[in-house]
Structure formats: structure tokens, C-alpha cells
mmCIF file of C-alpha atoms and ligand atoms in Angstrom:
data_model
loop_
_atom_site.group_PDB
_atom_site.id
_atom_site.type_symbol
_atom_site.label_atom_id
_atom_site.label_comp_id
_atom_site.label_asym_id
_atom_site.label_seq_id
_atom_site.Cartn_x
_atom_site.Cartn_y
_atom_site.Cartn_z
ATOM 1 C CA UNK H 253 -16.894 -16.970 4.636
ATOM 2 C CA UNK H 254 -13.669 -16.157 2.866
ATOM 3 C CA UNK H 255 -14.143 -12.521 3.756
ATOM 4 C CA UNK H 256 -14.509 -13.323 7.447
ATOM 5 C CA UNK H 257 -11.228 -15.211 7.373
ATOM 6 C CA UNK H 258 -9.546 -12.360 5.547
ATOM 7 C CA UNK H 259 -10.855 -9.960 8.170
ATOM 8 C CA UNK H 260 -9.424 -12.103 10.923
ATOM 9 C CA UNK H 261 -5.951 -12.141 9.362
ATOM 10 C CA UNK H 262 -6.006 -8.446 8.683
ATOM 11 C CA UNK H 263 -7.361 -7.629 12.115
ATOM 12 C CA UNK H 264 -4.529 -9.581 13.697
ATOM 13 C CA UNK H 265 -2.078 -7.713 11.543
ATOM 14 C CA UNK H 266 -3.561 -4.337 12.397
ATOM 15 C CA UNK H 267 -3.710 -5.047 16.115
ATOM 16 C CA UNK H 268 -0.093 -6.156 15.961
ATOM 17 C CA UNK H 269 0.761 -2.947 14.231
ATOM 18 C CA UNK H 270 -0.957 -0.827 16.872
ATOM 19 C CA UNK H 271 1.266 -2.509 19.454
ATOM 20 C CA UNK H 272 4.365 -1.829 17.368
ATOM 21 C CA UNK H 273 3.360 1.821 16.981
ATOM 22 C CA UNK H 274 2.702 2.154 20.714
ATOM 23 C CA UNK H 275 6.044 0.618 21.598
ATOM 24 C CA UNK H 276 7.782 2.906 19.125
ATOM 25 C CA UNK H 277 5.995 5.940 20.587
ATOM 26 C CA UNK H 278 6.985 5.053 24.144
ATOM 27 C CA UNK H 279 10.560 4.169 23.331
ATOM 28 C CA UNK H 280 11.329 6.852 20.799
ATOM 29 C CA UNK H 281 9.449 9.860 22.122
ATOM 30 C CA UNK H 282 8.802 10.780 19.203
ATOM 31 C CA UNK H 283 -12.606 5.290 -14.512
ATOM 32 C CA UNK H 284 -9.453 4.639 -16.400
ATOM 33 C CA UNK H 285 -9.645 6.636 -19.635
ATOM 34 C CA UNK H 286 -6.021 7.603 -19.833
ATOM 35 C CA UNK H 287 -6.980 11.257 -20.259
ATOM 36 C CA UNK H 288 -4.183 13.620 -19.304
ATOM 37 C CA UNK H 289 -4.562 15.980 -16.369
ATOM 38 C CA UNK H 290 -5.600 19.227 -17.998
ATOM 39 C CA UNK H 291 -4.525 21.677 -15.364
ATOM 40 C CA UNK H 292 -2.377 19.703 -12.984
ATOM 41 C CA UNK H 293 -0.226 22.750 -12.319
ATOM 42 C CA UNK H 294 -3.133 25.206 -12.283
ATOM 43 C CA UNK H 295 -5.362 26.452 -9.525
ATOM 44 C CA UNK H 296 -7.117 23.195 -8.671
ATOM 45 C CA UNK H 297 -9.614 21.722 -11.143
ATOM 46 C CA UNK H 298 -12.868 19.923 -10.470
ATOM 47 C CA UNK H 299 -11.453 16.710 -11.875
ATOM 48 C CA UNK H 300 -8.330 15.013 -10.594
ATOM 49 C CA UNK H 301 -6.709 12.245 -12.620
ATOM 50 C CA UNK H 302 -5.398 9.826 -10.006
ATOM 51 C CA UNK H 303 -2.891 7.091 -10.865
ATOM 52 C CA UNK H 304 -3.038 3.649 -9.286
ATOM 53 C CA UNK H 305 -1.561 0.208 -9.914
ATOM 54 C CA UNK H 306 -4.591 -2.057 -9.433
ATOM 55 C CA UNK H 307 -2.935 -5.335 -8.426
ATOM 56 C CA UNK H 308 -2.497 -4.620 -4.737
ATOM 57 C CA UNK H 309 -5.496 -6.021 -2.836
ATOM 58 C CA UNK H 310 -7.076 -4.994 -0.529
ATOM 59 C CA UNK H 311 -5.902 -1.457 -1.401
ATOM 60 C CA UNK H 312 -6.579 -1.424 -5.161
ATOM 61 C CA UNK H 313 -7.581 -4.230 -7.456
ATOM 62 C CA UNK H 314 -10.042 -5.141 -10.163
ATOM 63 C CA UNK H 315 -13.361 -6.741 -9.273
ATOM 64 C CA UNK H 316 -14.643 -9.607 -11.423
ATOM 65 C CA UNK H 317 -16.542 -7.143 -13.587
ATOM 66 C CA UNK H 318 -13.312 -5.217 -14.195
ATOM 67 C CA UNK H 319 -14.206 -2.251 -11.997
ATOM 68 C CA UNK H 320 -11.612 -0.728 -9.708
ATOM 69 C CA UNK H 321 -12.187 -1.460 -6.018
ATOM 70 C CA UNK H 322 -10.316 -1.350 -2.718
ATOM 71 C CA UNK H 323 -9.619 0.693 0.390
ATOM 72 C CA UNK H 324 -7.592 3.304 -1.518
ATOM 73 C CA UNK H 325 -10.286 3.642 -4.186
ATOM 74 C CA UNK H 326 -13.059 4.246 -1.637
ATOM 75 C CA UNK H 327 -10.810 6.605 0.308
ATOM 76 C CA UNK H 328 -9.873 8.708 -2.726
ATOM 77 C CA UNK H 329 -13.486 8.966 -3.867
ATOM 78 C CA UNK H 330 -14.560 10.003 -0.361
ATOM 79 C CA UNK H 331 -11.809 12.636 -0.197
ATOM 80 C CA UNK H 332 -12.938 14.002 -3.560
ATOM 81 C CA UNK H 333 -16.516 14.165 -2.394
ATOM 82 C CA UNK H 334 -15.536 15.946 0.824
ATOM 83 C CA UNK H 335 -13.231 18.423 -0.915
ATOM 84 C CA UNK H 336 -15.396 19.042 -3.991
ATOM 85 C CA UNK H 337 -13.541 17.368 -6.850
ATOM 86 C CA UNK H 338 -14.244 14.395 -9.098
ATOM 87 C CA UNK H 339 -11.785 11.538 -9.287
ATOM 88 C CA UNK H 340 -10.826 9.743 -12.476
ATOM 89 C CA UNK H 341 -8.513 6.782 -11.915
ATOM 90 C CA UNK H 342 -5.771 5.924 -14.346
ATOM 91 C CA UNK H 343 -4.065 2.533 -14.119
ATOM 92 C CA UNK H 344 -0.276 2.657 -14.354
ATOM 93 C CA UNK H 345 2.571 0.277 -13.500
ATOM 94 C CA UNK H 346 3.780 1.071 -9.971
ATOM 95 C CA UNK H 347 7.234 2.144 -11.136
ATOM 96 C CA UNK H 348 5.644 4.513 -13.678
ATOM 97 C CA UNK H 349 3.651 6.458 -11.105
ATOM 98 C CA UNK H 350 6.335 8.834 -9.808
ATOM 99 C CA UNK H 351 7.541 9.687 -13.340
ATOM 100 C CA UNK H 352 3.891 10.410 -14.292
ATOM 101 C CA UNK H 353 3.574 12.769 -11.315
ATOM 102 C CA UNK H 354 6.858 14.458 -12.170
ATOM 103 C CA UNK H 355 5.726 15.121 -15.739
ATOM 104 C CA UNK H 356 2.280 16.266 -14.546
ATOM 105 C CA UNK H 357 0.562 13.604 -16.664
ATOM 106 C CA UNK H 358 -1.545 12.791 -13.621
ATOM 107 C CA UNK H 359 -2.688 15.025 -10.752
ATOM 108 C CA UNK H 360 -2.192 12.559 -7.902
ATOM 109 C CA UNK H 361 -1.590 8.897 -7.078
ATOM 110 C CA UNK H 362 -3.043 6.538 -4.516
ATOM 111 C CA UNK H 363 -1.412 3.134 -4.707
ATOM 112 C CA UNK H 364 -0.370 1.828 -1.314
ATOM 113 C CA UNK H 365 2.602 4.121 -1.708
ATOM 114 C CA UNK H 366 4.891 4.467 1.285
ATOM 115 C CA UNK H 367 5.943 7.959 2.296
ATOM 116 C CA UNK H 368 9.752 7.851 2.164
ATOM 117 C CA UNK H 369 12.447 10.507 2.448
ATOM 118 C CA UNK H 370 13.757 9.597 -1.022
ATOM 119 C CA UNK H 371 10.330 9.973 -2.668
ATOM 120 C CA UNK H 372 9.757 13.285 -0.859
ATOM 121 C CA UNK H 373 12.635 14.690 -2.887
ATOM 122 C CA UNK H 374 10.622 14.295 -6.086
ATOM 123 C CA UNK H 375 6.924 14.386 -5.076
ATOM 124 C CA UNK H 376 4.710 15.747 -2.301
ATOM 125 C CA UNK H 377 2.653 13.487 -0.047
ATOM 126 C CA UNK H 378 -0.620 14.028 1.766
ATOM 127 C CA UNK H 379 -0.759 13.315 5.452
ATOM 128 C CA UNK H 380 -0.437 9.565 6.155
ATOM 129 C CA UNK H 381 -3.680 7.682 5.599
ATOM 130 C CA UNK H 382 -2.821 4.216 6.921
ATOM 131 C CA UNK H 383 -0.023 2.376 8.709
ATOM 132 C CA UNK H 384 1.527 -0.666 7.034
ATOM 133 C CA UNK H 385 4.948 -2.303 6.937
ATOM 134 C CA UNK H 386 6.975 -4.929 5.148
ATOM 135 C CA UNK H 387 6.805 -8.607 5.992
ATOM 136 C CA UNK H 388 8.763 -11.628 4.778
ATOM 137 C CA UNK H 389 6.806 -14.477 3.193
ATOM 138 C CA UNK H 390 8.226 -17.981 2.761
ATOM 139 C CA UNK H 391 6.840 -21.370 1.785
ATOM 140 C CA UNK H 392 4.744 -22.964 4.534
ATOM 141 C CA UNK H 393 7.234 -25.816 4.901
ATOM 142 C CA UNK H 394 10.243 -23.513 5.325
ATOM 143 C CA UNK H 395 11.855 -23.583 8.765
ATOM 144 C CA UNK H 396 15.242 -21.985 8.154
ATOM 145 C CA UNK H 397 14.141 -18.407 7.392
ATOM 146 C CA UNK H 398 13.011 -16.797 10.624
ATOM 147 C CA UNK H 399 14.248 -13.225 10.322
ATOM 148 C CA UNK H 400 15.693 -10.807 7.799
ATOM 149 C CA UNK H 401 19.231 -11.947 8.738
ATOM 150 C CA UNK H 402 18.407 -15.409 7.415
ATOM 151 C CA UNK H 403 17.879 -13.951 3.914
ATOM 152 C CA UNK H 404 21.611 -13.522 3.229
ATOM 153 C CA UNK H 405 22.493 -15.253 -0.033
ATOM 154 C CA UNK H 406 18.862 -16.293 -0.641
ATOM 155 C CA UNK H 407 16.636 -15.883 -3.730
ATOM 156 C CA UNK H 408 14.203 -13.050 -3.003
ATOM 157 C CA UNK H 409 11.283 -12.065 -5.241
ATOM 158 C CA UNK H 410 9.966 -8.494 -5.058
ATOM 159 C CA UNK H 411 7.804 -5.991 -6.897
ATOM 160 C CA UNK H 412 9.849 -3.513 -8.911
ATOM 161 C CA UNK H 413 10.229 0.036 -7.578
ATOM 162 C CA UNK H 414 8.915 -0.725 -4.100
ATOM 163 C CA UNK H 415 10.235 -0.371 -0.574
ATOM 164 C CA UNK H 416 10.315 -4.185 -0.505
ATOM 165 C CA UNK H 417 12.667 -4.184 -3.511
ATOM 166 C CA UNK H 418 14.881 -1.570 -1.881
ATOM 167 C CA UNK H 419 15.080 -3.613 1.314
ATOM 168 C CA UNK H 420 15.924 -6.790 -0.608
ATOM 169 C CA UNK H 421 18.672 -4.986 -2.533
ATOM 170 C CA UNK H 422 20.358 -4.176 0.781
ATOM 171 C CA UNK H 423 20.656 -7.829 1.839
ATOM 172 C CA UNK H 424 24.186 -9.229 1.365
ATOM 173 C CA UNK H 425 24.576 -11.735 -1.494
ATOM 174 C CA UNK H 426 20.829 -11.975 -2.073
ATOM 175 C CA UNK H 427 19.684 -12.846 -5.593
ATOM 176 C CA UNK H 428 16.832 -10.424 -6.108
ATOM 177 C CA UNK H 429 14.326 -11.009 -8.905
ATOM 178 C CA UNK H 430 11.826 -8.264 -9.715
ATOM 179 C CA UNK H 431 8.220 -8.548 -10.902
ATOM 180 C CA UNK H 432 5.677 -6.020 -12.141
ATOM 181 C CA UNK H 433 3.211 -6.757 -9.363
ATOM 182 C CA UNK H 434 3.169 -8.151 -5.832
ATOM 183 C CA UNK H 435 0.952 -11.163 -6.755
ATOM 184 C CA UNK H 436 3.484 -12.181 -9.437
ATOM 185 C CA UNK H 437 6.332 -12.100 -6.896
ATOM 186 C CA UNK H 438 4.257 -14.176 -4.450
ATOM 187 C CA UNK H 439 3.395 -16.644 -7.216
ATOM 188 C CA UNK H 440 7.115 -17.101 -7.917
ATOM 189 C CA UNK H 441 7.607 -18.053 -4.263
ATOM 190 C CA UNK H 442 4.596 -20.356 -4.344
ATOM 191 C CA UNK H 443 6.071 -22.067 -7.422
ATOM 192 C CA UNK H 444 9.335 -22.693 -5.539
ATOM 193 C CA UNK H 445 11.445 -20.403 -7.726
ATOM 194 C CA UNK H 446 12.263 -18.030 -4.861
ATOM 195 C CA UNK H 447 13.067 -18.552 -1.177
ATOM 196 C CA UNK H 448 11.232 -15.478 0.092
ATOM 197 C CA UNK H 449 9.197 -12.405 -0.842
ATOM 198 C CA UNK H 450 9.528 -9.033 0.855
ATOM 199 C CA UNK H 451 6.254 -7.170 0.420
ATOM 200 C CA UNK H 452 3.726 -5.037 2.286
ATOM 201 C CA UNK H 453 2.293 -7.158 5.101
ATOM 202 C CA UNK H 454 -1.433 -6.386 4.569
ATOM 203 C CA UNK H 455 -1.188 -7.364 0.894
ATOM 204 C CA UNK H 456 0.726 -10.584 1.519
ATOM 205 C CA UNK H 457 -1.665 -11.547 4.334
ATOM 206 C CA UNK H 458 -4.644 -10.841 2.094
ATOM 207 C CA UNK H 459 -3.192 -12.994 -0.711
ATOM 208 C CA UNK H 460 -2.690 -15.876 1.739
ATOM 209 C CA UNK H 461 -6.041 -15.495 3.504
ATOM 210 C CA UNK H 462 -8.007 -15.228 0.260
ATOM 211 C CA UNK H 463 -6.493 -18.489 -0.952
ATOM 212 C CA UNK H 464 -5.318 -16.792 -4.148
ATOM 213 C CA UNK H 465 -1.723 -17.908 -3.690
ATOM 214 C CA UNK H 466 -1.329 -21.265 -1.927
ATOM 215 C CA UNK H 467 1.323 -22.711 0.356
ATOM 216 C CA UNK H 468 2.775 -19.547 1.881
ATOM 217 C CA UNK H 469 3.181 -18.118 5.365
ATOM 218 C CA UNK H 470 4.434 -14.838 6.812
ATOM 219 C CA UNK H 471 7.258 -15.012 9.304
ATOM 220 C CA UNK H 472 6.746 -13.441 12.719
ATOM 221 C CA UNK H 473 7.906 -9.892 12.858
ATOM 222 C CA UNK H 474 7.423 -6.901 10.586
ATOM 223 C CA UNK H 475 10.605 -5.767 8.867
ATOM 224 C CA UNK H 476 9.582 -2.091 8.769
ATOM 225 C CA UNK H 477 6.811 0.223 9.860
ATOM 226 C CA UNK H 478 5.606 2.371 6.964
ATOM 227 C CA UNK H 479 2.842 4.864 6.284
ATOM 228 C CA UNK H 480 1.021 5.289 3.000
ATOM 229 C CA UNK H 481 0.282 8.703 1.553
ATOM 230 C CA UNK H 482 -1.401 10.154 -1.515
ATOM 231 C CA UNK H 483 1.361 11.439 -3.787
ATOM 232 C CA UNK H 484 1.109 14.653 -5.802
ATOM 233 C CA UNK H 485 3.464 16.590 -8.067
ATOM 234 C CA UNK H 486 5.857 18.845 -6.128
ATOM 235 C CA UNK H 487 4.144 22.117 -5.278
ATOM 236 C CA UNK H 488 0.721 20.885 -6.444
ATOM 237 C CA UNK H 489 -2.163 23.254 -5.633
ATOM 238 C CA UNK H 490 -4.237 20.168 -4.880
ATOM 239 C CA UNK H 491 -2.227 19.084 -1.831
ATOM 240 C CA UNK H 492 -4.189 21.324 0.507
ATOM 241 C CA UNK H 493 -7.514 20.169 -0.921
ATOM 242 C CA UNK H 494 -6.572 16.512 -0.532
ATOM 243 C CA UNK H 495 -5.455 17.078 3.054
ATOM 244 C CA UNK H 496 -8.569 19.029 3.970
ATOM 245 C CA UNK H 497 -10.795 16.360 2.389
ATOM 246 C CA UNK H 498 -8.944 13.764 4.429
ATOM 247 C CA UNK H 499 -9.374 15.823 7.625
ATOM 248 C CA UNK H 500 -13.110 16.010 6.941
ATOM 249 C CA UNK H 501 -13.573 12.271 6.456
ATOM 250 C CA UNK H 502 -11.396 11.448 9.464
ATOM 251 C CA UNK H 503 -13.636 13.676 11.543
ATOM 252 C CA UNK H 504 -17.078 12.773 10.191
ATOM 253 C CA UNK H 505 -16.681 9.004 10.473
ATOM 254 C CA UNK H 506 -16.411 8.249 6.734
ATOM 255 C CA UNK H 507 -12.796 7.147 7.097
ATOM 256 C CA UNK H 508 -13.739 4.767 9.924
ATOM 257 C CA UNK H 509 -16.570 3.343 7.800
ATOM 258 C CA UNK H 510 -14.249 2.651 4.859
ATOM 259 C CA UNK H 511 -11.666 1.123 7.187
ATOM 260 C CA UNK H 512 -14.345 -1.094 8.700
ATOM 261 C CA UNK H 513 -15.475 -2.232 5.229
ATOM 262 C CA UNK H 514 -12.012 -3.396 4.190
ATOM 263 C CA UNK H 515 -10.378 -4.427 7.456
ATOM 264 C CA UNK H 516 -13.309 -5.328 9.701
ATOM 265 C CA UNK H 517 -11.911 -3.264 12.570
ATOM 266 C CA UNK H 518 -11.840 0.186 14.118
ATOM 267 C CA UNK H 519 -9.034 2.263 12.618
ATOM 268 C CA UNK H 520 -6.021 2.900 14.854
ATOM 269 C CA UNK H 521 -4.920 6.498 15.522
ATOM 270 C CA UNK H 522 -2.940 8.047 12.680
ATOM 271 C CA UNK H 523 -0.014 10.409 13.148
ATOM 272 C CA UNK H 524 -0.236 13.805 11.382
ATOM 273 C CA UNK H 525 3.131 13.158 9.778
ATOM 274 C CA UNK H 526 4.904 9.966 8.813
ATOM 275 C CA UNK H 527 7.956 9.304 10.981
ATOM 276 C CA UNK H 528 10.831 8.990 8.484
HETATM 277 N N1 LIG U 110 4.282 0.305 -0.110
HETATM 278 C C1 LIG U 110 5.219 -0.148 -1.094
HETATM 279 C C2 LIG U 110 5.940 1.023 -1.694
HETATM 280 O O1 LIG U 110 5.504 2.110 -1.605
HETATM 281 C C3 LIG U 110 4.559 -0.993 -2.191
HETATM 282 C C4 LIG U 110 3.495 -0.266 -2.946
HETATM 283 C C5 LIG U 110 2.856 -1.038 -4.085
HETATM 284 O O2 LIG U 110 3.360 -2.029 -4.546
HETATM 285 N N2 LIG U 110 1.723 -0.599 -4.549
HETATM 286 O O3 LIG U 110 6.948 0.863 -2.294
#
């Protein structure tokens, strides 16, 4: 029952996003053992240690039995299967993931991570694997925040190291408080200690629809359009394998199956490259 409701919210979000993407196209033309990666810089091993921050449902989170689940988890395992490597997940704080890639402590990361120009200076990304975007959440009773312009001088809660945090930091006179995970930032808003949260829309909608964090709503429009990618160390020999595994599962229907499982809808078309 809950899952059906979650599907409905997410389907609405995804359909909305397809429209946004279409408008943009027309207008613009355009396992967790902590083991280190043994040969991250080598010629491609049979085991990839993949970092993730598992508090970002429905992309990555812990099931009641403690196991790692989510769209990203299924996707990464399917890519490994298609490309012939095993995946071992390693849980890390989100803001520790890029440093771990830079020091080759992990081979890759899948963590709802947006492909951005700034991150591309320090890591490589696979082709985009899903479209997302930031949304503003407020308390259900709030009527005075209706767009990003209304956030001037307001108290905004965000997850540290994210595109949501970066966006909040650019808002004049905003008092930005940072949290280690998105659910903690949303809880702060639910408790009345913040006026708004800027976070990835699918995750905020899932938190609301699942009933995990009460009393919140998302305001109308998306603040950004973003694409998630799998991040790898710069120059990683595994980039090609990840991309070819992704091409295989996009073609053979496995990607669509995983998308259907988590979002209850057909996947929209994906661009080959993220527009930056
Ligand atoms: N997509 C956002 C980013 O990349 C948030 C990711 C996350 O919190 N896992 O910054």
C-alpha cells in the first residue's frame, strides 16, 4: 500500500521531469567490508570496491535486516554482471566519497551523485544513469515560500557536500545548516528548526510519501535539472567497463526492469552526456 503511494509520487515526479527535459531540448537545442581496492589503478580487476552513502532512499539505503538496497545498488550489481566484475560496496559519508576516489581507496562510487563541472575536475564519471534535480521542501503549513527567491534570509537545512548545499550557499543572507545525511536535514525541517530544505527531489518525495518524515511538502518547481553518474578515479581503467556494462543493460532491458522496480514506471530517454 505504502509502496503504491510512493510509486505514484515518484511517477509524477518523473513524468514532470520528462516534460522539463523535453522543454529544455526544444528551447536550448542542445558487502561493506572496508577492504581497500587492490588494483584501482591497474588494468581492471574482477572485483570493484564501490563507495556509497546508504541514507538516500530510494537510491541507496539499508533494509530492515541491514542489507544494502536501492536503485543504485541494483544498477551497479547489474553493470558488474554485464561487464564481468564483482561489486563490493563500501559505506562512506557522502563528503568522503570524492577524497576516497582521489586516493584510490575505492574503485568507484554510486551514490546519487550529480555529474557537475566542478567534480569532473577531480574525478571521472560514467555516462548519466538517471535524471534528477533539486527541489525545495517546506512545512506543510508554510505559505510564504513559493520559489527559490523566497529563501533569502531564511534558515535552510542541507546535506553536507551536496549540490543542494552549494545552491543554498548561493542564496543571499540564508542561514545554512549542514547535516551528514538528507533524512537528518529533512528531520530538522520537520522539527521546525529550519524553514526549508534543498535536496534531490526524488529523495525528498520518497521521504514524504513513505511517511518517514511527517508534515512536509515540496514546492512546485524543480530548482535544477541534474544527472547522476557513477564516479571513478581520474583516468581509471574501469571507466570503459562501467560504460559498456551500462550500455548492455540499457539495451537488454535490465535497466528498464530495475527502473520499474524502484519507480513503477518506464524509464525516460537518457542523454549520452550530462548537459553541464
Ligand atoms: N545529488 C546530490 C549531489 O550529488 C546529492 C547526493 C547525495 O546526497 N547522495 O550532490
